[in-house]
Amino acid sequence: MNKMNLKPKNLDLKHIRKVFICVAAGTGAGLVVYGIFLYYNIAIYGWNLGLIFAPLIAGYVETLLANRIIGENIGAISAFILFIDTTFYSFILKNPSLGFNIITAGSTIIILQAAFPTLINYILLVVVGGILASFIKSLKRGAARIKKAILNQRIIMWDGKIPEEPVEIIPYFDENKSNATLNNLDFYFLTSSDMRDKKHDIIGINQSEVIIDKDAKLIKIEPEKIEQHHLVEIKNGKDECLIKLANQIKSQGGNGVLDLTISYGLIGMGGDNIQITAMGMGIYLY
Amino acid sequence: MILTSSNTLENKQIIEYKGLVTGESLIGANIYKDLFSGVRDVVGGRTSRYEEEIQKARDLSLNSMIEKAESLGANAIIGLKISYDNLGGTMGNTILVTAYGTAIKYE
């Protein structure tokens, strides 16, 4: 039975030495670059750019050498060393008061990316990308819900509960009943200015109003029925207004109205209400 | 059925006042109608589509009023008033057309 050889293939002294040379060269190059940046004070808002470029150069030099000498990539060990060195030097020794800002954050990400390329790339592309994709998906889902709710004329419940279904109300107004009611009040509604061959006493000008809340009652009605519903509301309002006027004149001893006018108008904030007004000269007919 | 906005009927005698008769109708908002009216406004001239709709609504109101007068046994309507009111609406142009008058019987 053959024994499995568990010893790593290239784990010998010669190989380790080559790796050490590559890491040392990378670290050296990084330190030189960092020194240059420090010497010339190449910085933005107090943040030395050497903190970014030193690990990058270190990693680049190390990788270049490793590919040439060993023939494979050994990872950016020197970049990680530089990251530790420069961070320790900048944050602790040189400038412990350096605050956290967007440049600090961006630079830290770049340094980390240079030191741990695979991990940081994974975090950036998979984790951050996944969070962004999930966020966009949620936005799209929300937009679709809003669109659906608008189409259905329904109120959106942000807690996810489904609102009650719209109630279908069939607008109906009984014209004959309305006509009979108005003309069986023992009261004369006259749009003309006088009654020929009939004596009368003048009681005085009278007016009555009815306000219809245009929108509050219509919130659950299908859009195509809104206008029909408005019309029914207006007709009911008109009847109510005329009955009010008649009762008003009756209470003053009258039994009719001359020169009757009925007017309609919008009132309220944004024209939310319809005002119906009936006006005329109250009279007593003998 | 005679319709008049005057207080009397010339050469005819009113024998009975039957009562008040009314008729109402609404012209709803219509995006296509509005669109074409807008085009006509830009080009110039009359917005005939709107005119037709308003005429239709007015006829509806008058017919409703006449039917009521007939049901009361009247043969004329005096003191006739017709009004057009903009009631807003979703497109801002829902128009209410109302007609009302005094139903009478003459001979």
mmCIF file of C-alpha atoms in Angstrom:
data_model
loop_
_atom_site.group_PDB
_atom_site.id
_atom_site.type_symbol
_atom_site.label_atom_id
_atom_site.label_comp_id
_atom_site.label_asym_id
_atom_site.label_seq_id
_atom_site.Cartn_x
_atom_site.Cartn_y
_atom_site.Cartn_z
ATOM 1 C CA MET A 1 0.000 0.000 0.000
ATOM 2 C CA ASN A 2 1.449 3.386 -1.009
ATOM 3 C CA LYS A 3 1.625 6.033 1.700
ATOM 4 C CA MET A 4 0.241 9.363 0.792
ATOM 5 C CA ASN A 5 2.860 12.124 0.721
ATOM 6 C CA LEU A 6 1.386 14.901 2.893
ATOM 7 C CA LYS A 7 4.442 17.167 2.722
ATOM 8 C CA PRO A 8 3.769 20.317 0.724
ATOM 9 C CA LYS A 9 5.473 20.171 -2.641
ATOM 10 C CA ASN A 10 7.507 23.375 -2.471
ATOM 11 C CA LEU A 11 7.990 23.673 1.258
ATOM 12 C CA ASP A 12 11.740 23.653 1.322
ATOM 13 C CA LEU A 13 14.346 26.117 2.500
ATOM 14 C CA LYS A 14 15.194 27.319 -0.968
ATOM 15 C CA HIS A 15 11.597 28.085 -1.705
ATOM 16 C CA ILE A 16 11.094 29.875 1.622
ATOM 17 C CA ARG A 17 14.147 31.961 0.923
ATOM 18 C CA LYS A 18 12.764 33.012 -2.439
ATOM 19 C CA VAL A 19 9.449 33.923 -0.838
ATOM 20 C CA PHE A 20 11.264 35.895 1.853
ATOM 21 C CA ILE A 21 13.246 37.790 -0.818
ATOM 22 C CA CYS A 22 10.076 38.686 -2.685
ATOM 23 C CA VAL A 23 8.277 39.841 0.482
ATOM 24 C CA ALA A 24 11.298 41.807 1.625
ATOM 25 C CA ALA A 25 11.672 43.465 -1.761
ATOM 26 C CA GLY A 26 8.025 44.370 -1.805
ATOM 27 C CA THR A 27 8.132 45.696 1.735
ATOM 28 C CA GLY A 28 11.274 47.677 0.957
ATOM 29 C CA ALA A 29 9.740 49.193 -2.161
ATOM 30 C CA GLY A 30 6.646 50.090 -0.191
ATOM 31 C CA LEU A 31 8.658 51.715 2.570
ATOM 32 C CA VAL A 32 10.674 53.721 0.032
ATOM 33 C CA VAL A 33 7.464 54.930 -1.599
ATOM 34 C CA TYR A 34 5.995 55.790 1.765
ATOM 35 C CA GLY A 35 9.172 57.652 2.691
ATOM 36 C CA ILE A 36 8.988 59.690 -0.516
ATOM 37 C CA PHE A 37 5.354 60.583 0.126
ATOM 38 C CA LEU A 38 6.171 61.591 3.672
ATOM 39 C CA TYR A 39 9.231 63.612 2.659
ATOM 40 C CA TYR A 40 7.390 65.631 0.029
ATOM 41 C CA ASN A 41 4.232 65.646 2.126
ATOM 42 C CA ILE A 42 2.000 64.480 -0.707
ATOM 43 C CA ALA A 43 -1.305 64.670 1.073
ATOM 44 C CA ILE A 44 -4.957 65.606 0.662
ATOM 45 C CA TYR A 45 -6.693 67.198 3.646
ATOM 46 C CA GLY A 46 -3.884 65.981 5.874
ATOM 47 C CA TRP A 47 -4.158 62.410 4.625
ATOM 48 C CA ASN A 48 -0.870 61.221 3.205
ATOM 49 C CA LEU A 49 -1.344 59.424 -0.082
ATOM 50 C CA GLY A 50 1.585 57.204 0.794
ATOM 51 C CA LEU A 51 -0.806 55.247 2.950
ATOM 52 C CA ILE A 52 -2.533 54.183 -0.247
ATOM 53 C CA PHE A 53 0.327 53.917 -2.700
ATOM 54 C CA ALA A 54 2.915 52.295 -0.421
ATOM 55 C CA PRO A 55 0.929 49.060 0.118
ATOM 56 C CA LEU A 56 -0.074 49.060 -3.555
ATOM 57 C CA ILE A 57 3.544 49.350 -4.745
ATOM 58 C CA ALA A 58 4.666 46.803 -2.155
ATOM 59 C CA GLY A 59 2.104 44.299 -3.356
ATOM 60 C CA TYR A 60 2.892 45.020 -6.991
ATOM 61 C CA VAL A 61 6.664 44.583 -6.578
ATOM 62 C CA GLU A 62 6.243 41.425 -4.537
ATOM 63 C CA THR A 63 3.847 39.862 -7.028
ATOM 64 C CA LEU A 64 6.069 40.819 -9.979
ATOM 65 C CA LEU A 65 9.117 39.287 -8.379
ATOM 66 C CA ALA A 66 7.299 36.179 -7.210
ATOM 67 C CA ASN A 67 6.021 35.522 -10.685
ATOM 68 C CA ARG A 68 9.522 35.838 -12.124
ATOM 69 C CA ILE A 69 11.529 34.028 -9.419
ATOM 70 C CA ILE A 70 9.115 31.413 -8.123
ATOM 71 C CA GLY A 71 6.777 31.286 -11.035
ATOM 72 C CA GLU A 72 3.587 31.753 -9.032
ATOM 73 C CA ASN A 73 1.660 34.319 -7.038
ATOM 74 C CA ILE A 74 2.334 34.206 -3.304
ATOM 75 C CA GLY A 75 -0.198 36.805 -2.264
ATOM 76 C CA ALA A 76 0.462 40.402 -1.246
ATOM 77 C CA ILE A 77 2.176 39.695 2.068
ATOM 78 C CA SER A 78 4.306 42.833 1.838
ATOM 79 C CA ALA A 79 1.214 44.934 1.199
ATOM 80 C CA PHE A 80 -0.237 43.627 4.423
ATOM 81 C CA ILE A 81 3.011 44.398 6.259
ATOM 82 C CA LEU A 82 3.001 47.896 4.789
ATOM 83 C CA PHE A 83 -0.590 48.310 5.786
ATOM 84 C CA ILE A 84 0.268 47.450 9.390
ATOM 85 C CA ASP A 85 3.409 49.632 9.362
ATOM 86 C CA THR A 86 1.927 52.704 7.756
ATOM 87 C CA THR A 87 -1.261 52.561 9.754
ATOM 88 C CA PHE A 88 0.653 52.187 12.994
ATOM 89 C CA TYR A 89 2.983 55.017 12.040
ATOM 90 C CA SER A 90 0.286 57.397 10.784
ATOM 91 C CA PHE A 91 -2.454 56.785 13.267
ATOM 92 C CA ILE A 92 -0.518 56.078 16.425
ATOM 93 C CA LEU A 93 2.920 57.605 16.187
ATOM 94 C CA LYS A 94 2.628 60.483 13.777
ATOM 95 C CA ASN A 95 -0.916 61.749 13.940
ATOM 96 C CA PRO A 96 -3.087 60.128 16.576
ATOM 97 C CA SER A 97 -5.709 62.842 16.197
ATOM 98 C CA LEU A 98 -6.486 62.046 12.557
ATOM 99 C CA GLY A 99 -10.255 61.882 12.373
ATOM 100 C CA PHE A 100 -12.523 59.599 10.448
ATOM 101 C CA ASN A 101 -13.817 61.100 7.255
ATOM 102 C CA ILE A 102 -14.694 59.985 3.730
ATOM 103 C CA ILE A 103 -11.050 60.130 2.597
ATOM 104 C CA THR A 104 -9.970 58.088 5.603
ATOM 105 C CA ALA A 105 -12.665 55.529 4.885
ATOM 106 C CA GLY A 106 -11.854 55.345 1.172
ATOM 107 C CA SER A 107 -8.157 55.075 1.830
ATOM 108 C CA THR A 108 -8.699 52.345 4.405
ATOM 109 C CA ILE A 109 -10.681 50.351 1.863
ATOM 110 C CA ILE A 110 -7.926 50.752 -0.738
ATOM 111 C CA ILE A 111 -5.254 49.756 1.765
ATOM 112 C CA LEU A 112 -7.262 46.746 2.826
ATOM 113 C CA GLN A 113 -7.878 45.914 -0.811
ATOM 114 C CA ALA A 114 -4.146 45.948 -1.458
ATOM 115 C CA ALA A 115 -3.453 43.848 1.639
ATOM 116 C CA PHE A 116 -6.298 41.346 1.265
ATOM 117 C CA PRO A 117 -7.297 41.501 -2.379
ATOM 118 C CA THR A 118 -9.387 38.337 -2.473
ATOM 119 C CA LEU A 119 -11.271 39.025 0.752
ATOM 120 C CA ILE A 120 -11.903 42.700 -0.017
ATOM 121 C CA ASN A 121 -12.878 41.983 -3.611
ATOM 122 C CA TYR A 122 -15.283 39.354 -2.343
ATOM 123 C CA ILE A 123 -16.759 41.808 0.173
ATOM 124 C CA LEU A 124 -17.002 44.585 -2.418
ATOM 125 C CA LEU A 125 -18.414 42.541 -5.258
ATOM 126 C CA VAL A 126 -20.463 39.879 -3.520
ATOM 127 C CA VAL A 127 -21.519 41.361 -0.169
ATOM 128 C CA VAL A 128 -21.825 45.047 -1.090
ATOM 129 C CA GLY A 129 -23.152 44.136 -4.557
ATOM 130 C CA GLY A 130 -25.681 41.807 -2.988
ATOM 131 C CA ILE A 131 -26.852 44.458 -0.521
ATOM 132 C CA LEU A 132 -27.200 46.996 -3.351
ATOM 133 C CA ALA A 133 -29.083 44.500 -5.544
ATOM 134 C CA SER A 134 -31.401 43.659 -2.648
ATOM 135 C CA PHE A 135 -31.999 47.361 -1.988
ATOM 136 C CA ILE A 136 -32.829 48.043 -5.658
ATOM 137 C CA LYS A 137 -35.123 45.001 -5.702
ATOM 138 C CA SER A 138 -36.949 46.330 -2.620
ATOM 139 C CA LEU A 139 -37.362 49.727 -4.282
ATOM 140 C CA LYS A 140 -38.780 48.086 -7.418
ATOM 141 C CA ARG A 141 -41.154 45.985 -5.338
ATOM 142 C CA GLY A 142 -42.288 49.100 -3.465
ATOM 143 C CA ALA A 143 -42.850 50.982 -6.735
ATOM 144 C CA ALA A 144 -44.880 48.061 -8.095
ATOM 145 C CA ARG A 145 -47.024 48.045 -4.939
ATOM 146 C CA ILE A 146 -47.612 51.792 -5.201
ATOM 147 C CA LYS A 147 -48.566 51.435 -8.876
ATOM 148 C CA LYS A 148 -50.942 48.574 -8.089
ATOM 149 C CA ALA A 149 -52.470 50.507 -5.212
ATOM 150 C CA ILE A 150 -52.966 53.592 -7.388
ATOM 151 C CA LEU A 151 -54.564 51.520 -10.141
ATOM 152 C CA ASN A 152 -56.889 49.910 -7.640
ATOM 153 C CA GLN A 153 -57.523 53.240 -5.890
ATOM 154 C CA ARG A 154 -56.492 51.658 -2.644
ATOM 155 C CA ILE A 155 -54.623 53.048 0.343
ATOM 156 C CA ILE A 156 -51.143 51.623 0.879
ATOM 157 C CA MET A 157 -50.510 49.990 4.209
ATOM 158 C CA TRP A 158 -46.773 50.121 4.848
ATOM 159 C CA ASP A 159 -46.980 47.399 7.489
ATOM 160 C CA GLY A 160 -47.873 44.963 4.719
ATOM 161 C CA LYS A 161 -51.528 44.536 5.706
ATOM 162 C CA ILE A 162 -53.924 44.394 2.806
ATOM 163 C CA PRO A 163 -56.527 47.175 3.032
ATOM 164 C CA GLU A 164 -60.181 46.371 2.707
ATOM 165 C CA GLU A 165 -61.530 45.902 -0.800
ATOM 166 C CA PRO A 166 -63.170 48.899 -2.510
ATOM 167 C CA VAL A 167 -66.896 48.960 -1.933
ATOM 168 C CA GLU A 168 -68.913 49.112 -5.106
ATOM 169 C CA ILE A 169 -71.721 51.620 -4.752
ATOM 170 C CA ILE A 170 -74.120 51.938 -7.637
ATOM 171 C CA PRO A 171 -75.145 55.594 -7.834
ATOM 172 C CA TYR A 172 -78.927 55.930 -8.098
ATOM 173 C CA PHE A 173 -81.307 58.829 -7.798
ATOM 174 C CA ASP A 174 -85.072 58.481 -8.000
ATOM 175 C CA GLU A 175 -86.106 61.476 -10.123
ATOM 176 C CA ASN A 176 -89.846 60.854 -9.812
ATOM 177 C CA LYS A 177 -89.703 60.539 -6.046
ATOM 178 C CA SER A 178 -87.642 63.716 -5.825
ATOM 179 C CA ASN A 179 -90.095 65.594 -8.054
ATOM 180 C CA ALA A 180 -93.078 64.382 -6.057
ATOM 181 C CA THR A 181 -91.438 65.292 -2.749
ATOM 182 C CA LEU A 182 -90.626 68.848 -3.819
ATOM 183 C CA ASN A 183 -94.074 69.497 -5.232
ATOM 184 C CA ASN A 184 -96.017 68.033 -2.323
ATOM 185 C CA LEU A 185 -94.730 70.373 0.352
ATOM 186 C CA ASP A 186 -97.751 72.710 0.149
ATOM 187 C CA PHE A 187 -95.299 75.286 -1.064
ATOM 188 C CA TYR A 188 -94.932 77.144 -4.380
ATOM 189 C CA PHE A 189 -91.491 77.112 -5.926
ATOM 190 C CA LEU A 190 -91.592 79.664 -8.731
ATOM 191 C CA THR A 191 -88.714 80.625 -10.958
ATOM 192 C CA SER A 192 -90.787 83.434 -12.441
ATOM 193 C CA SER A 193 -91.067 86.932 -10.949
ATOM 194 C CA ASP A 194 -94.770 86.892 -10.251
ATOM 195 C CA MET A 195 -97.924 84.804 -10.252
ATOM 196 C CA ARG A 196 -100.499 86.160 -12.605
ATOM 197 C CA ASP A 197 -103.956 86.833 -11.233
ATOM 198 C CA LYS A 198 -102.879 85.880 -7.748
ATOM 199 C CA LYS A 199 -102.390 88.273 -4.871
ATOM 200 C CA HIS A 200 -99.483 87.806 -2.540
ATOM 201 C CA ASP A 201 -97.659 89.426 0.337
ATOM 202 C CA ILE A 202 -93.912 89.724 0.295
ATOM 203 C CA ILE A 203 -92.110 88.150 3.206
ATOM 204 C CA GLY A 204 -88.545 88.883 2.156
ATOM 205 C CA ILE A 205 -85.460 87.470 0.538
ATOM 206 C CA ASN A 206 -84.521 84.011 1.732
ATOM 207 C CA GLN A 207 -81.550 81.814 1.093
ATOM 208 C CA SER A 208 -80.448 78.325 2.085
ATOM 209 C CA GLU A 209 -77.202 76.462 1.593
ATOM 210 C CA VAL A 210 -76.056 72.875 1.586
ATOM 211 C CA ILE A 211 -72.404 71.838 1.508
ATOM 212 C CA ILE A 212 -71.447 68.477 0.053
ATOM 213 C CA ASP A 213 -68.137 66.938 1.020
ATOM 214 C CA LYS A 214 -67.019 65.955 -2.448
ATOM 215 C CA ASP A 215 -64.156 63.598 -1.690
ATOM 216 C CA ALA A 216 -64.632 62.045 1.749
ATOM 217 C CA LYS A 217 -67.504 59.839 0.651
ATOM 218 C CA LEU A 218 -65.857 58.800 -2.586
ATOM 219 C CA ILE A 219 -62.631 57.299 -1.384
ATOM 220 C CA LYS A 220 -63.675 53.686 -1.946
ATOM 221 C CA ILE A 221 -65.640 54.139 -5.126
ATOM 222 C CA GLU A 222 -64.355 52.984 -8.485
ATOM 223 C CA PRO A 223 -63.015 55.919 -10.510
ATOM 224 C CA GLU A 224 -65.527 55.615 -13.376
ATOM 225 C CA LYS A 225 -68.419 55.906 -10.930
ATOM 226 C CA ILE A 226 -67.139 59.030 -9.187
ATOM 227 C CA GLU A 227 -68.876 61.449 -11.547
ATOM 228 C CA GLN A 228 -72.171 59.599 -11.384
ATOM 229 C CA HIS A 229 -71.877 59.572 -7.624
ATOM 230 C CA HIS A 230 -71.164 63.314 -7.642
ATOM 231 C CA LEU A 231 -74.295 63.907 -9.669
ATOM 232 C CA VAL A 232 -76.439 61.894 -7.259
ATOM 233 C CA GLU A 233 -74.929 63.784 -4.324
ATOM 234 C CA ILE A 234 -75.638 67.090 -6.060
ATOM 235 C CA LYS A 235 -79.260 66.148 -6.775
ATOM 236 C CA ASN A 236 -79.816 65.062 -3.186
ATOM 237 C CA GLY A 237 -78.122 68.248 -2.009
ATOM 238 C CA LYS A 238 -80.340 70.363 -4.237
ATOM 239 C CA ASP A 239 -83.509 68.729 -2.863
ATOM 240 C CA GLU A 240 -82.275 69.217 0.679
ATOM 241 C CA CYS A 241 -81.464 72.861 -0.038
ATOM 242 C CA LEU A 242 -84.928 73.552 -1.513
ATOM 243 C CA ILE A 243 -86.671 71.854 1.405
ATOM 244 C CA LYS A 244 -84.595 73.955 3.803
ATOM 245 C CA LEU A 245 -85.600 77.107 1.920
ATOM 246 C CA ALA A 246 -89.263 76.122 1.999
ATOM 247 C CA ASN A 247 -89.161 75.406 5.724
ATOM 248 C CA GLN A 248 -87.376 78.698 6.322
ATOM 249 C CA ILE A 249 -90.067 80.679 4.485
ATOM 250 C CA LYS A 250 -92.851 78.644 6.069
ATOM 251 C CA SER A 251 -91.468 79.483 9.500
ATOM 252 C CA GLN A 252 -91.946 83.164 8.562
ATOM 253 C CA GLY A 253 -95.564 82.576 7.572
ATOM 254 C CA GLY A 254 -94.965 82.171 3.841
ATOM 255 C CA ASN A 255 -96.076 79.513 1.411
ATOM 256 C CA GLY A 256 -94.072 80.242 -1.713
ATOM 257 C CA VAL A 257 -90.955 81.688 -3.263
ATOM 258 C CA LEU A 258 -90.617 83.902 -6.325
ATOM 259 C CA ASP A 259 -87.563 84.375 -8.555
ATOM 260 C CA LEU A 260 -86.045 81.178 -7.260
ATOM 261 C CA THR A 261 -82.413 80.642 -8.270
ATOM 262 C CA ILE A 262 -80.304 77.579 -7.535
ATOM 263 C CA SER A 263 -76.540 77.915 -7.842
ATOM 264 C CA TYR A 264 -73.630 75.538 -7.494
ATOM 265 C CA GLY A 265 -70.001 76.302 -6.672
ATOM 266 C CA LEU A 266 -66.809 74.881 -5.240
ATOM 267 C CA ILE A 267 -65.586 75.937 -1.834
ATOM 268 C CA GLY A 268 -62.925 74.794 0.616
ATOM 269 C CA MET A 269 -59.232 74.098 0.286
ATOM 270 C CA GLY A 270 -58.618 72.883 -3.263
ATOM 271 C CA GLY A 271 -62.353 72.900 -3.986
ATOM 272 C CA ASP A 272 -63.071 69.891 -1.807
ATOM 273 C CA ASN A 273 -66.702 70.816 -1.209
ATOM 274 C CA ILE A 274 -69.640 71.724 -3.390
ATOM 275 C CA GLN A 275 -71.908 74.483 -2.141
ATOM 276 C CA ILE A 276 -75.510 74.490 -3.305
ATOM 277 C CA THR A 277 -77.443 77.670 -2.729
ATOM 278 C CA ALA A 278 -81.144 78.318 -3.223
ATOM 279 C CA MET A 279 -82.343 81.894 -3.108
ATOM 280 C CA GLY A 280 -85.599 83.710 -3.755
ATOM 281 C CA MET A 281 -88.267 86.075 -2.550
ATOM 282 C CA GLY A 282 -90.432 84.534 0.137
ATOM 283 C CA ILE A 283 -94.160 85.261 -0.336
ATOM 284 C CA TYR A 284 -97.555 84.440 1.066
ATOM 285 C CA LEU A 285 -100.063 83.582 -1.659
ATOM 286 C CA TYR A 286 -103.726 84.154 -1.000
ATOM 287 C CA MET B 1 -94.008 71.410 -24.298
ATOM 288 C CA ILE B 2 -93.256 75.113 -24.444
ATOM 289 C CA LEU B 3 -90.080 76.275 -22.756
ATOM 290 C CA THR B 4 -89.595 79.936 -22.006
ATOM 291 C CA SER B 5 -87.375 82.016 -19.787
ATOM 292 C CA SER B 6 -90.047 84.697 -19.502
ATOM 293 C CA ASN B 7 -92.591 84.960 -16.683
ATOM 294 C CA THR B 8 -95.621 84.492 -18.881
ATOM 295 C CA LEU B 9 -96.765 83.016 -22.148
ATOM 296 C CA GLU B 10 -97.977 85.647 -24.591
ATOM 297 C CA ASN B 11 -101.587 85.224 -25.766
ATOM 298 C CA LYS B 12 -102.030 82.213 -23.517
ATOM 299 C CA GLN B 13 -103.594 81.950 -20.128
ATOM 300 C CA ILE B 14 -101.878 80.112 -17.311
ATOM 301 C CA ILE B 15 -104.527 78.088 -15.568
ATOM 302 C CA GLU B 16 -102.381 76.212 -13.069
ATOM 303 C CA TYR B 17 -98.942 76.351 -11.549
ATOM 304 C CA LYS B 18 -97.746 72.770 -11.270
ATOM 305 C CA GLY B 19 -94.490 73.335 -9.415
ATOM 306 C CA LEU B 20 -90.754 73.347 -9.738
ATOM 307 C CA VAL B 21 -89.011 71.039 -12.215
ATOM 308 C CA THR B 22 -85.277 70.494 -12.449
ATOM 309 C CA GLY B 23 -82.759 68.563 -14.520
ATOM 310 C CA GLU B 24 -79.040 68.055 -13.936
ATOM 311 C CA SER B 25 -76.203 66.382 -15.815
ATOM 312 C CA LEU B 26 -72.428 66.231 -15.563
ATOM 313 C CA ILE B 27 -69.753 66.280 -18.236
ATOM 314 C CA GLY B 28 -66.883 64.254 -16.887
ATOM 315 C CA ALA B 29 -63.165 64.664 -17.372
ATOM 316 C CA ASN B 30 -61.866 62.918 -20.459
ATOM 317 C CA ILE B 31 -58.185 62.939 -21.283
ATOM 318 C CA TYR B 32 -58.644 62.375 -25.018
ATOM 319 C CA LYS B 33 -61.320 65.016 -25.295
ATOM 320 C CA ASP B 34 -59.108 67.448 -23.403
ATOM 321 C CA LEU B 35 -56.143 66.581 -25.588
ATOM 322 C CA PHE B 36 -58.000 67.290 -28.814
ATOM 323 C CA SER B 37 -59.490 70.468 -27.403
ATOM 324 C CA GLY B 38 -55.971 71.581 -26.536
ATOM 325 C CA VAL B 39 -54.846 70.902 -30.107
ATOM 326 C CA ARG B 40 -57.733 72.923 -31.456
ATOM 327 C CA ASP B 41 -56.914 75.761 -29.081
ATOM 328 C CA VAL B 42 -53.345 75.873 -30.387
ATOM 329 C CA VAL B 43 -54.420 75.715 -34.026
ATOM 330 C CA GLY B 44 -57.272 78.130 -33.463
ATOM 331 C CA GLY B 45 -60.991 77.899 -34.043
ATOM 332 C CA ARG B 46 -63.748 76.264 -32.056
ATOM 333 C CA THR B 47 -63.420 73.234 -29.867
ATOM 334 C CA SER B 48 -66.309 71.417 -31.490
ATOM 335 C CA ARG B 49 -65.881 68.254 -29.437
ATOM 336 C CA TYR B 50 -66.480 70.207 -26.258
ATOM 337 C CA GLU B 51 -69.424 72.011 -27.756
ATOM 338 C CA GLU B 52 -71.020 68.688 -28.652
ATOM 339 C CA GLU B 53 -70.507 67.371 -25.131
ATOM 340 C CA ILE B 54 -71.993 70.484 -23.558
ATOM 341 C CA GLN B 55 -74.971 70.387 -25.915
ATOM 342 C CA LYS B 56 -75.510 66.736 -25.053
ATOM 343 C CA ALA B 57 -75.393 67.504 -21.344
ATOM 344 C CA ARG B 58 -77.780 70.429 -21.741
ATOM 345 C CA ASP B 59 -80.234 68.274 -23.725
ATOM 346 C CA LEU B 60 -80.040 65.638 -21.018
ATOM 347 C CA SER B 61 -80.873 68.202 -18.332
ATOM 348 C CA LEU B 62 -83.720 69.712 -20.354
ATOM 349 C CA ASN B 63 -85.209 66.301 -21.193
ATOM 350 C CA SER B 64 -85.075 65.260 -17.549
ATOM 351 C CA MET B 65 -86.827 68.498 -16.607
ATOM 352 C CA ILE B 66 -89.480 68.109 -19.350
ATOM 353 C CA GLU B 67 -90.238 64.529 -18.285
ATOM 354 C CA LYS B 68 -90.896 65.739 -14.760
ATOM 355 C CA ALA B 69 -93.124 68.530 -16.027
ATOM 356 C CA GLU B 70 -95.105 66.047 -18.108
ATOM 357 C CA SER B 71 -95.480 63.762 -15.129
ATOM 358 C CA LEU B 72 -97.040 66.699 -13.252
ATOM 359 C CA GLY B 73 -99.512 67.248 -16.085
ATOM 360 C CA ALA B 74 -97.911 70.505 -17.306
ATOM 361 C CA ASN B 75 -97.664 71.632 -20.910
ATOM 362 C CA ALA B 76 -95.155 74.484 -20.498
ATOM 363 C CA ILE B 77 -92.239 75.574 -18.421
ATOM 364 C CA ILE B 78 -91.759 79.245 -17.668
ATOM 365 C CA GLY B 79 -88.943 81.130 -15.951
ATOM 366 C CA LEU B 80 -86.503 78.628 -17.385
ATOM 367 C CA LYS B 81 -82.895 78.926 -16.219
ATOM 368 C CA ILE B 82 -79.910 76.985 -17.490
ATOM 369 C CA SER B 83 -76.533 77.195 -15.803
ATOM 370 C CA TYR B 84 -73.092 75.736 -16.376
ATOM 371 C CA ASP B 85 -70.775 75.320 -13.403
ATOM 372 C CA ASN B 86 -67.227 74.011 -13.313
ATOM 373 C CA LEU B 87 -66.949 71.593 -10.424
ATOM 374 C CA GLY B 88 -63.269 70.772 -10.750
ATOM 375 C CA GLY B 89 -62.812 67.038 -10.775
ATOM 376 C CA THR B 90 -59.679 65.052 -11.457
ATOM 377 C CA MET B 91 -58.857 66.975 -14.646
ATOM 378 C CA GLY B 92 -60.257 70.253 -13.373
ATOM 379 C CA ASN B 93 -63.088 70.454 -15.863
ATOM 380 C CA THR B 94 -66.090 68.519 -14.639
ATOM 381 C CA ILE B 95 -69.000 70.663 -15.747
ATOM 382 C CA LEU B 96 -72.415 70.566 -14.142
ATOM 383 C CA VAL B 97 -75.273 71.576 -16.409
ATOM 384 C CA THR B 98 -78.516 72.406 -14.620
ATOM 385 C CA ALA B 99 -81.900 73.416 -15.968
ATOM 386 C CA TYR B 100 -84.893 74.368 -13.880
ATOM 387 C CA GLY B 101 -88.138 76.220 -14.250
ATOM 388 C CA THR B 102 -91.759 76.422 -13.209
ATOM 389 C CA ALA B 103 -94.079 73.874 -14.726
ATOM 390 C CA ILE B 104 -97.475 75.308 -15.692
ATOM 391 C CA LYS B 105 -100.630 74.366 -17.509
ATOM 392 C CA TYR B 106 -101.990 76.859 -20.001
ATOM 393 C CA GLU B 107 -104.911 77.017 -22.407
#
